[in-house]
């Protein structure tokens, strides 16, 4: 997925990305804590970030999770991460999409590009049939990103996740392999 034709590219994270991921987490801590489940303080350490990347490698080998970094093509700077997790095979052939973007790069269309790249991976390389995503209704920017990338809104999951001690509703989105193929043909 190291396609450098666009403004960003994605590639599987490896241990050499540990410092960059830690800095990404530290720079954006306040933003991420407002939209993500509560994290332990240790997540903001090099050891835990490295262990997380190593775990991601193991989960990729087990076909459970695919974790990528999002990099600027021009500078190779890590500006975010994107992953397919809770991969289910058998009759489901689906997963959940998760992502984060450095707040300094929000609103520039980079995440839409990264989602398009990971959808190519999901549908063309690992053969999934459905990718789901959930977003809190107040996170209008993230919902817009999913819509621009071709996801369709499917409903509302009431009190889906606990964020900062509060059970939060999430708007559910999905993209099917056929939706992706229709977009590619356009």
mmCIF file with all atom_site columns, C-alpha atoms in Angstrom:
data_model
loop_
_atom_site.group_PDB
_atom_site.id
_atom_site.type_symbol
_atom_site.label_atom_id
_atom_site.label_alt_id
_atom_site.label_comp_id
_atom_site.label_asym_id
_atom_site.label_entity_id
_atom_site.label_seq_id
_atom_site.pdbx_PDB_ins_code
_atom_site.Cartn_x
_atom_site.Cartn_y
_atom_site.Cartn_z
_atom_site.occupancy
_atom_site.B_iso_or_equiv
_atom_site.pdbx_formal_charge
_atom_site.auth_seq_id
_atom_site.auth_comp_id
_atom_site.auth_asym_id
_atom_site.auth_atom_id
_atom_site.pdbx_PDB_model_num
ATOM 1   C CA . UNK A 1 1   ? 0.000   0.000   0.000   1.00 0.00 ? 1   UNK A CA 1
ATOM 2   C CA . UNK A 1 2   ? 3.075   2.164   -0.238  1.00 0.00 ? 2   UNK A CA 1
ATOM 3   C CA . UNK A 1 3   ? 1.546   3.879   -3.295  1.00 0.00 ? 3   UNK A CA 1
ATOM 4   C CA . UNK A 1 4   ? 3.120   7.318   -3.466  1.00 0.00 ? 4   UNK A CA 1
ATOM 5   C CA . UNK A 1 5   ? 0.939   8.676   -6.290  1.00 0.00 ? 5   UNK A CA 1
ATOM 6   C CA . UNK A 1 6   ? -1.314  10.655  -3.940  1.00 0.00 ? 6   UNK A CA 1
ATOM 7   C CA . UNK A 1 7   ? -0.641  13.248  -1.259  1.00 0.00 ? 7   UNK A CA 1
ATOM 8   C CA . UNK A 1 8   ? -0.543  10.499  1.388   1.00 0.00 ? 8   UNK A CA 1
ATOM 9   C CA . UNK A 1 9   ? 0.314   6.842   1.456   1.00 0.00 ? 9   UNK A CA 1
ATOM 10  C CA . UNK A 1 10  ? -0.275  4.114   4.006   1.00 0.00 ? 10  UNK A CA 1
ATOM 11  C CA . UNK A 1 11  ? 2.017   1.320   5.058   1.00 0.00 ? 11  UNK A CA 1
ATOM 12  C CA . UNK A 1 12  ? 1.952   -1.349  7.736   1.00 0.00 ? 12  UNK A CA 1
ATOM 13  C CA . UNK A 1 13  ? 3.434   -0.004  10.967  1.00 0.00 ? 13  UNK A CA 1
ATOM 14  C CA . UNK A 1 14  ? 6.621   -1.605  12.246  1.00 0.00 ? 14  UNK A CA 1
ATOM 15  C CA . UNK A 1 15  ? 8.752   -1.168  15.361  1.00 0.00 ? 15  UNK A CA 1
ATOM 16  C CA . UNK A 1 16  ? 10.839  1.539   13.665  1.00 0.00 ? 16  UNK A CA 1
ATOM 17  C CA . UNK A 1 17  ? 7.690   3.726   13.802  1.00 0.00 ? 17  UNK A CA 1
ATOM 18  C CA . UNK A 1 18  ? 7.486   3.608   17.615  1.00 0.00 ? 18  UNK A CA 1
ATOM 19  C CA . UNK A 1 19  ? 8.894   7.083   18.313  1.00 0.00 ? 19  UNK A CA 1
ATOM 20  C CA . UNK A 1 20  ? 6.741   8.675   15.609  1.00 0.00 ? 20  UNK A CA 1
ATOM 21  C CA . UNK A 1 21  ? 3.590   6.968   16.939  1.00 0.00 ? 21  UNK A CA 1
ATOM 22  C CA . UNK A 1 22  ? 4.384   8.059   20.493  1.00 0.00 ? 22  UNK A CA 1
ATOM 23  C CA . UNK A 1 23  ? 4.888   11.652  19.360  1.00 0.00 ? 23  UNK A CA 1
ATOM 24  C CA . UNK A 1 24  ? 1.633   11.478  17.373  1.00 0.00 ? 24  UNK A CA 1
ATOM 25  C CA . UNK A 1 25  ? -0.226  10.291  20.490  1.00 0.00 ? 25  UNK A CA 1
ATOM 26  C CA . UNK A 1 26  ? 1.360   12.929  22.737  1.00 0.00 ? 26  UNK A CA 1
ATOM 27  C CA . UNK A 1 27  ? 0.739   15.832  20.307  1.00 0.00 ? 27  UNK A CA 1
ATOM 28  C CA . UNK A 1 28  ? -2.910  14.876  19.934  1.00 0.00 ? 28  UNK A CA 1
ATOM 29  C CA . UNK A 1 29  ? -3.663  13.521  23.387  1.00 0.00 ? 29  UNK A CA 1
ATOM 30  C CA . UNK A 1 30  ? -6.396  16.015  24.271  1.00 0.00 ? 30  UNK A CA 1
ATOM 31  C CA . UNK A 1 31  ? -8.136  15.594  20.907  1.00 0.00 ? 31  UNK A CA 1
ATOM 32  C CA . UNK A 1 32  ? -8.029  11.789  21.009  1.00 0.00 ? 32  UNK A CA 1
ATOM 33  C CA . UNK A 1 33  ? -9.211  11.589  24.618  1.00 0.00 ? 33  UNK A CA 1
ATOM 34  C CA . UNK A 1 34  ? -12.360 13.457  23.594  1.00 0.00 ? 34  UNK A CA 1
ATOM 35  C CA . UNK A 1 35  ? -13.381 10.861  21.005  1.00 0.00 ? 35  UNK A CA 1
ATOM 36  C CA . UNK A 1 36  ? -11.820 7.567   22.133  1.00 0.00 ? 36  UNK A CA 1
ATOM 37  C CA . UNK A 1 37  ? -12.422 5.106   24.970  1.00 0.00 ? 37  UNK A CA 1
ATOM 38  C CA . UNK A 1 38  ? -10.371 5.854   28.094  1.00 0.00 ? 38  UNK A CA 1
ATOM 39  C CA . UNK A 1 39  ? -6.726  4.881   27.804  1.00 0.00 ? 39  UNK A CA 1
ATOM 40  C CA . UNK A 1 40  ? -4.253  4.012   30.543  1.00 0.00 ? 40  UNK A CA 1
ATOM 41  C CA . UNK A 1 41  ? -1.565  6.603   31.231  1.00 0.00 ? 41  UNK A CA 1
ATOM 42  C CA . UNK A 1 42  ? 1.026   4.056   30.084  1.00 0.00 ? 42  UNK A CA 1
ATOM 43  C CA . UNK A 1 43  ? -0.260  4.313   26.488  1.00 0.00 ? 43  UNK A CA 1
ATOM 44  C CA . UNK A 1 44  ? 1.778   7.519   26.327  1.00 0.00 ? 44  UNK A CA 1
ATOM 45  C CA . UNK A 1 45  ? 5.069   5.662   26.782  1.00 0.00 ? 45  UNK A CA 1
ATOM 46  C CA . UNK A 1 46  ? 7.525   4.299   24.248  1.00 0.00 ? 46  UNK A CA 1
ATOM 47  C CA . UNK A 1 47  ? 7.300   0.797   25.721  1.00 0.00 ? 47  UNK A CA 1
ATOM 48  C CA . UNK A 1 48  ? 3.533   0.548   25.310  1.00 0.00 ? 48  UNK A CA 1
ATOM 49  C CA . UNK A 1 49  ? 3.603   2.032   21.804  1.00 0.00 ? 49  UNK A CA 1
ATOM 50  C CA . UNK A 1 50  ? 6.277   -0.476  20.765  1.00 0.00 ? 50  UNK A CA 1
ATOM 51  C CA . UNK A 1 51  ? 4.322   -3.345  22.326  1.00 0.00 ? 51  UNK A CA 1
ATOM 52  C CA . UNK A 1 52  ? 1.209   -2.125  20.483  1.00 0.00 ? 52  UNK A CA 1
ATOM 53  C CA . UNK A 1 53  ? 3.008   -2.168  17.144  1.00 0.00 ? 53  UNK A CA 1
ATOM 54  C CA . UNK A 1 54  ? 4.417   -5.646  17.879  1.00 0.00 ? 54  UNK A CA 1
ATOM 55  C CA . UNK A 1 55  ? 0.922   -6.826  18.808  1.00 0.00 ? 55  UNK A CA 1
ATOM 56  C CA . UNK A 1 56  ? -0.366  -5.351  15.540  1.00 0.00 ? 56  UNK A CA 1
ATOM 57  C CA . UNK A 1 57  ? 2.194   -7.383  13.611  1.00 0.00 ? 57  UNK A CA 1
ATOM 58  C CA . UNK A 1 58  ? 1.078   -10.541 15.420  1.00 0.00 ? 58  UNK A CA 1
ATOM 59  C CA . UNK A 1 59  ? -2.602  -9.752  14.799  1.00 0.00 ? 59  UNK A CA 1
ATOM 60  C CA . UNK A 1 60  ? -1.897  -9.170  11.093  1.00 0.00 ? 60  UNK A CA 1
ATOM 61  C CA . UNK A 1 61  ? -0.288  -12.613 10.886  1.00 0.00 ? 61  UNK A CA 1
ATOM 62  C CA . UNK A 1 62  ? -3.434  -14.020 12.545  1.00 0.00 ? 62  UNK A CA 1
ATOM 63  C CA . UNK A 1 63  ? -5.721  -12.113 10.109  1.00 0.00 ? 63  UNK A CA 1
ATOM 64  C CA . UNK A 1 64  ? -7.367  -10.233 13.015  1.00 0.00 ? 64  UNK A CA 1
ATOM 65  C CA . UNK A 1 65  ? -6.166  -6.646  12.545  1.00 0.00 ? 65  UNK A CA 1
ATOM 66  C CA . UNK A 1 66  ? -4.282  -4.610  9.941   1.00 0.00 ? 66  UNK A CA 1
ATOM 67  C CA . UNK A 1 67  ? -2.647  -1.445  11.348  1.00 0.00 ? 67  UNK A CA 1
ATOM 68  C CA . UNK A 1 68  ? -1.189  1.153   8.991   1.00 0.00 ? 68  UNK A CA 1
ATOM 69  C CA . UNK A 1 69  ? 0.499   4.486   9.425   1.00 0.00 ? 69  UNK A CA 1
ATOM 70  C CA . UNK A 1 70  ? -0.613  7.425   7.278   1.00 0.00 ? 70  UNK A CA 1
ATOM 71  C CA . UNK A 1 71  ? 2.351   9.305   5.820   1.00 0.00 ? 71  UNK A CA 1
ATOM 72  C CA . UNK A 1 72  ? 2.742   12.482  3.788   1.00 0.00 ? 72  UNK A CA 1
ATOM 73  C CA . UNK A 1 73  ? 4.141   11.515  0.391   1.00 0.00 ? 73  UNK A CA 1
ATOM 74  C CA . UNK A 1 74  ? 6.297   14.615  0.133   1.00 0.00 ? 74  UNK A CA 1
ATOM 75  C CA . UNK A 1 75  ? 8.091   14.230  3.489   1.00 0.00 ? 75  UNK A CA 1
ATOM 76  C CA . UNK A 1 76  ? 7.364   10.650  4.698   1.00 0.00 ? 76  UNK A CA 1
ATOM 77  C CA . UNK A 1 77  ? 6.092   12.206  7.961   1.00 0.00 ? 77  UNK A CA 1
ATOM 78  C CA . UNK A 1 78  ? 3.681   10.079  10.004  1.00 0.00 ? 78  UNK A CA 1
ATOM 79  C CA . UNK A 1 79  ? 0.473   12.116  10.341  1.00 0.00 ? 79  UNK A CA 1
ATOM 80  C CA . UNK A 1 80  ? -2.001  9.476   11.456  1.00 0.00 ? 80  UNK A CA 1
ATOM 81  C CA . UNK A 1 81  ? -2.937  5.862   11.702  1.00 0.00 ? 81  UNK A CA 1
ATOM 82  C CA . UNK A 1 82  ? -5.672  3.743   10.200  1.00 0.00 ? 82  UNK A CA 1
ATOM 83  C CA . UNK A 1 83  ? -6.625  0.159   10.848  1.00 0.00 ? 83  UNK A CA 1
ATOM 84  C CA . UNK A 1 84  ? -9.008  -2.634  10.050  1.00 0.00 ? 84  UNK A CA 1
ATOM 85  C CA . UNK A 1 85  ? -9.778  -4.482  13.265  1.00 0.00 ? 85  UNK A CA 1
ATOM 86  C CA . UNK A 1 86  ? -12.074 -7.188  14.601  1.00 0.00 ? 86  UNK A CA 1
ATOM 87  C CA . UNK A 1 87  ? -11.716 -8.966  11.263  1.00 0.00 ? 87  UNK A CA 1
ATOM 88  C CA . UNK A 1 88  ? -14.371 -11.672 10.988  1.00 0.00 ? 88  UNK A CA 1
ATOM 89  C CA . UNK A 1 89  ? -14.122 -14.380 8.348   1.00 0.00 ? 89  UNK A CA 1
ATOM 90  C CA . UNK A 1 90  ? -16.561 -17.182 7.551   1.00 0.00 ? 90  UNK A CA 1
ATOM 91  C CA . UNK A 1 91  ? -19.978 -15.941 6.481   1.00 0.00 ? 91  UNK A CA 1
ATOM 92  C CA . UNK A 1 92  ? -19.310 -12.371 7.734   1.00 0.00 ? 92  UNK A CA 1
ATOM 93  C CA . UNK A 1 93  ? -16.127 -11.349 5.837   1.00 0.00 ? 93  UNK A CA 1
ATOM 94  C CA . UNK A 1 94  ? -16.137 -7.970  7.592   1.00 0.00 ? 94  UNK A CA 1
ATOM 95  C CA . UNK A 1 95  ? -14.221 -5.684  9.944   1.00 0.00 ? 95  UNK A CA 1
ATOM 96  C CA . UNK A 1 96  ? -14.329 -2.315  11.662  1.00 0.00 ? 96  UNK A CA 1
ATOM 97  C CA . UNK A 1 97  ? -12.403 0.722   10.435  1.00 0.00 ? 97  UNK A CA 1
ATOM 98  C CA . UNK A 1 98  ? -10.589 2.923   12.942  1.00 0.00 ? 98  UNK A CA 1
ATOM 99  C CA . UNK A 1 99  ? -8.433  5.974   12.321  1.00 0.00 ? 99  UNK A CA 1
ATOM 100 C CA . UNK A 1 100 ? -6.818  9.064   13.789  1.00 0.00 ? 100 UNK A CA 1
ATOM 101 C CA . UNK A 1 101 ? -5.258  12.125  12.191  1.00 0.00 ? 101 UNK A CA 1
ATOM 102 C CA . UNK A 1 102 ? -2.821  14.630  13.642  1.00 0.00 ? 102 UNK A CA 1
ATOM 103 C CA . UNK A 1 103 ? -4.921  17.713  14.376  1.00 0.00 ? 103 UNK A CA 1
ATOM 104 C CA . UNK A 1 104 ? -2.423  19.879  12.457  1.00 0.00 ? 104 UNK A CA 1
ATOM 105 C CA . UNK A 1 105 ? -3.462  18.005  9.293   1.00 0.00 ? 105 UNK A CA 1
ATOM 106 C CA . UNK A 1 106 ? -7.241  17.850  9.806   1.00 0.00 ? 106 UNK A CA 1
ATOM 107 C CA . UNK A 1 107 ? -9.467  19.304  7.106   1.00 0.00 ? 107 UNK A CA 1
ATOM 108 C CA . UNK A 1 108 ? -7.026  18.794  4.222   1.00 0.00 ? 108 UNK A CA 1
ATOM 109 C CA . UNK A 1 109 ? -8.580  15.659  2.725   1.00 0.00 ? 109 UNK A CA 1
ATOM 110 C CA . UNK A 1 110 ? -5.733  13.388  3.811   1.00 0.00 ? 110 UNK A CA 1
ATOM 111 C CA . UNK A 1 111 ? -7.961  11.033  5.784   1.00 0.00 ? 111 UNK A CA 1
ATOM 112 C CA . UNK A 1 112 ? -10.338 10.610  2.853   1.00 0.00 ? 112 UNK A CA 1
ATOM 113 C CA . UNK A 1 113 ? -7.352  9.568   0.720   1.00 0.00 ? 113 UNK A CA 1
ATOM 114 C CA . UNK A 1 114 ? -6.103  7.179   3.415   1.00 0.00 ? 114 UNK A CA 1
ATOM 115 C CA . UNK A 1 115 ? -9.543  5.576   3.741   1.00 0.00 ? 115 UNK A CA 1
ATOM 116 C CA . UNK A 1 116 ? -9.691  5.065   -0.014  1.00 0.00 ? 116 UNK A CA 1
ATOM 117 C CA . UNK A 1 117 ? -6.298  3.330   0.130   1.00 0.00 ? 117 UNK A CA 1
ATOM 118 C CA . UNK A 1 118 ? -7.254  1.039   2.989   1.00 0.00 ? 118 UNK A CA 1
ATOM 119 C CA . UNK A 1 119 ? -10.549 0.169   1.258   1.00 0.00 ? 119 UNK A CA 1
ATOM 120 C CA . UNK A 1 120 ? -8.532  -0.963  -1.762  1.00 0.00 ? 120 UNK A CA 1
ATOM 121 C CA . UNK A 1 121 ? -6.541  -3.169  0.606   1.00 0.00 ? 121 UNK A CA 1
ATOM 122 C CA . UNK A 1 122 ? -9.669  -4.455  2.367   1.00 0.00 ? 122 UNK A CA 1
ATOM 123 C CA . UNK A 1 123 ? -11.580 -5.400  -0.759  1.00 0.00 ? 123 UNK A CA 1
ATOM 124 C CA . UNK A 1 124 ? -8.877  -6.181  -3.316  1.00 0.00 ? 124 UNK A CA 1
ATOM 125 C CA . UNK A 1 125 ? -6.100  -7.672  -1.199  1.00 0.00 ? 125 UNK A CA 1
ATOM 126 C CA . UNK A 1 126 ? -7.679  -9.422  1.787   1.00 0.00 ? 126 UNK A CA 1
ATOM 127 C CA . UNK A 1 127 ? -11.094 -10.125 0.267   1.00 0.00 ? 127 UNK A CA 1
ATOM 128 C CA . UNK A 1 128 ? -13.462 -8.555  2.776   1.00 0.00 ? 128 UNK A CA 1
ATOM 129 C CA . UNK A 1 129 ? -17.085 -7.936  1.810   1.00 0.00 ? 129 UNK A CA 1
ATOM 130 C CA . UNK A 1 130 ? -17.991 -5.252  4.375   1.00 0.00 ? 130 UNK A CA 1
ATOM 131 C CA . UNK A 1 131 ? -16.183 -2.560  6.354   1.00 0.00 ? 131 UNK A CA 1
ATOM 132 C CA . UNK A 1 132 ? -18.012 -0.812  9.199   1.00 0.00 ? 132 UNK A CA 1
ATOM 133 C CA . UNK A 1 133 ? -17.286 2.397   11.112  1.00 0.00 ? 133 UNK A CA 1
ATOM 134 C CA . UNK A 1 134 ? -18.952 4.197   13.996  1.00 0.00 ? 134 UNK A CA 1
ATOM 135 C CA . UNK A 1 135 ? -18.760 7.917   14.794  1.00 0.00 ? 135 UNK A CA 1
ATOM 136 C CA . UNK A 1 136 ? -20.219 10.007  17.588  1.00 0.00 ? 136 UNK A CA 1
ATOM 137 C CA . UNK A 1 137 ? -22.919 12.309  16.151  1.00 0.00 ? 137 UNK A CA 1
ATOM 138 C CA . UNK A 1 138 ? -21.055 15.417  17.337  1.00 0.00 ? 138 UNK A CA 1
ATOM 139 C CA . UNK A 1 139 ? -17.981 14.418  15.305  1.00 0.00 ? 139 UNK A CA 1
ATOM 140 C CA . UNK A 1 140 ? -19.328 15.947  12.104  1.00 0.00 ? 140 UNK A CA 1
ATOM 141 C CA . UNK A 1 141 ? -15.901 16.108  10.443  1.00 0.00 ? 141 UNK A CA 1
ATOM 142 C CA . UNK A 1 142 ? -15.344 12.380  10.799  1.00 0.00 ? 142 UNK A CA 1
ATOM 143 C CA . UNK A 1 143 ? -18.817 11.599  9.467   1.00 0.00 ? 143 UNK A CA 1
ATOM 144 C CA . UNK A 1 144 ? -18.131 13.833  6.459   1.00 0.00 ? 144 UNK A CA 1
ATOM 145 C CA . UNK A 1 145 ? -14.830 12.024  5.815   1.00 0.00 ? 145 UNK A CA 1
ATOM 146 C CA . UNK A 1 146 ? -16.587 8.653   5.733   1.00 0.00 ? 146 UNK A CA 1
ATOM 147 C CA . UNK A 1 147 ? -19.284 9.957   3.381   1.00 0.00 ? 147 UNK A CA 1
ATOM 148 C CA . UNK A 1 148 ? -16.677 11.478  1.045   1.00 0.00 ? 148 UNK A CA 1
ATOM 149 C CA . UNK A 1 149 ? -14.826 8.151   1.022   1.00 0.00 ? 149 UNK A CA 1
ATOM 150 C CA . UNK A 1 150 ? -18.007 6.345   -0.060  1.00 0.00 ? 150 UNK A CA 1
ATOM 151 C CA . UNK A 1 151 ? -19.416 4.967   3.196   1.00 0.00 ? 151 UNK A CA 1
ATOM 152 C CA . UNK A 1 152 ? -23.174 4.917   3.666   1.00 0.00 ? 152 UNK A CA 1
ATOM 153 C CA . UNK A 1 153 ? -24.932 5.762   6.903   1.00 0.00 ? 153 UNK A CA 1
ATOM 154 C CA . UNK A 1 154 ? -26.891 2.770   8.220   1.00 0.00 ? 154 UNK A CA 1
ATOM 155 C CA . UNK A 1 155 ? -28.245 3.778   11.604  1.00 0.00 ? 155 UNK A CA 1
ATOM 156 C CA . UNK A 1 156 ? -27.551 4.704   15.186  1.00 0.00 ? 156 UNK A CA 1
ATOM 157 C CA . UNK A 1 157 ? -26.051 2.474   17.859  1.00 0.00 ? 157 UNK A CA 1
ATOM 158 C CA . UNK A 1 158 ? -27.284 3.920   21.118  1.00 0.00 ? 158 UNK A CA 1
ATOM 159 C CA . UNK A 1 159 ? -24.742 4.148   23.938  1.00 0.00 ? 159 UNK A CA 1
ATOM 160 C CA . UNK A 1 160 ? -22.238 2.050   21.976  1.00 0.00 ? 160 UNK A CA 1
ATOM 161 C CA . UNK A 1 161 ? -18.986 3.062   23.688  1.00 0.00 ? 161 UNK A CA 1
ATOM 162 C CA . UNK A 1 162 ? -17.906 4.674   26.908  1.00 0.00 ? 162 UNK A CA 1
ATOM 163 C CA . UNK A 1 163 ? -15.982 7.880   26.195  1.00 0.00 ? 163 UNK A CA 1
ATOM 164 C CA . UNK A 1 164 ? -14.723 9.872   29.192  1.00 0.00 ? 164 UNK A CA 1
ATOM 165 C CA . UNK A 1 165 ? -17.111 8.085   31.547  1.00 0.00 ? 165 UNK A CA 1
ATOM 166 C CA . UNK A 1 166 ? -20.199 8.622   29.374  1.00 0.00 ? 166 UNK A CA 1
ATOM 167 C CA . UNK A 1 167 ? -21.893 6.020   27.168  1.00 0.00 ? 167 UNK A CA 1
ATOM 168 C CA . UNK A 1 168 ? -21.959 7.658   23.729  1.00 0.00 ? 168 UNK A CA 1
ATOM 169 C CA . UNK A 1 169 ? -24.231 7.017   20.758  1.00 0.00 ? 169 UNK A CA 1
ATOM 170 C CA . UNK A 1 170 ? -22.485 6.296   17.442  1.00 0.00 ? 170 UNK A CA 1
ATOM 171 C CA . UNK A 1 171 ? -23.747 6.772   13.921  1.00 0.00 ? 171 UNK A CA 1
ATOM 172 C CA . UNK A 1 172 ? -23.029 3.549   12.021  1.00 0.00 ? 172 UNK A CA 1
ATOM 173 C CA . UNK A 1 173 ? -21.558 3.590   8.528   1.00 0.00 ? 173 UNK A CA 1
ATOM 174 C CA . UNK A 1 174 ? -20.545 0.792   6.174   1.00 0.00 ? 174 UNK A CA 1
ATOM 175 C CA . UNK A 1 175 ? -19.025 0.206   2.785   1.00 0.00 ? 175 UNK A CA 1
ATOM 176 C CA . UNK A 1 176 ? -19.622 -3.025  0.888   1.00 0.00 ? 176 UNK A CA 1
ATOM 177 C CA . UNK A 1 177 ? -17.283 -4.539  -1.673  1.00 0.00 ? 177 UNK A CA 1
ATOM 178 C CA . UNK A 1 178 ? -19.867 -3.757  -4.359  1.00 0.00 ? 178 UNK A CA 1
ATOM 179 C CA . UNK A 1 179 ? -19.989 -0.079  -3.251  1.00 0.00 ? 179 UNK A CA 1
ATOM 180 C CA . UNK A 1 180 ? -16.216 0.060   -3.533  1.00 0.00 ? 180 UNK A CA 1
ATOM 181 C CA . UNK A 1 181 ? -16.220 -1.549  -6.989  1.00 0.00 ? 181 UNK A CA 1
ATOM 182 C CA . UNK A 1 182 ? -18.891 0.891   -8.202  1.00 0.00 ? 182 UNK A CA 1
ATOM 183 C CA . UNK A 1 183 ? -16.716 3.815   -7.051  1.00 0.00 ? 183 UNK A CA 1
ATOM 184 C CA . UNK A 1 184 ? -13.621 2.384   -8.727  1.00 0.00 ? 184 UNK A CA 1
ATOM 185 C CA . UNK A 1 185 ? -15.511 2.097   -12.047 1.00 0.00 ? 185 UNK A CA 1
ATOM 186 C CA . UNK A 1 186 ? -16.497 5.799   -11.951 1.00 0.00 ? 186 UNK A CA 1
#
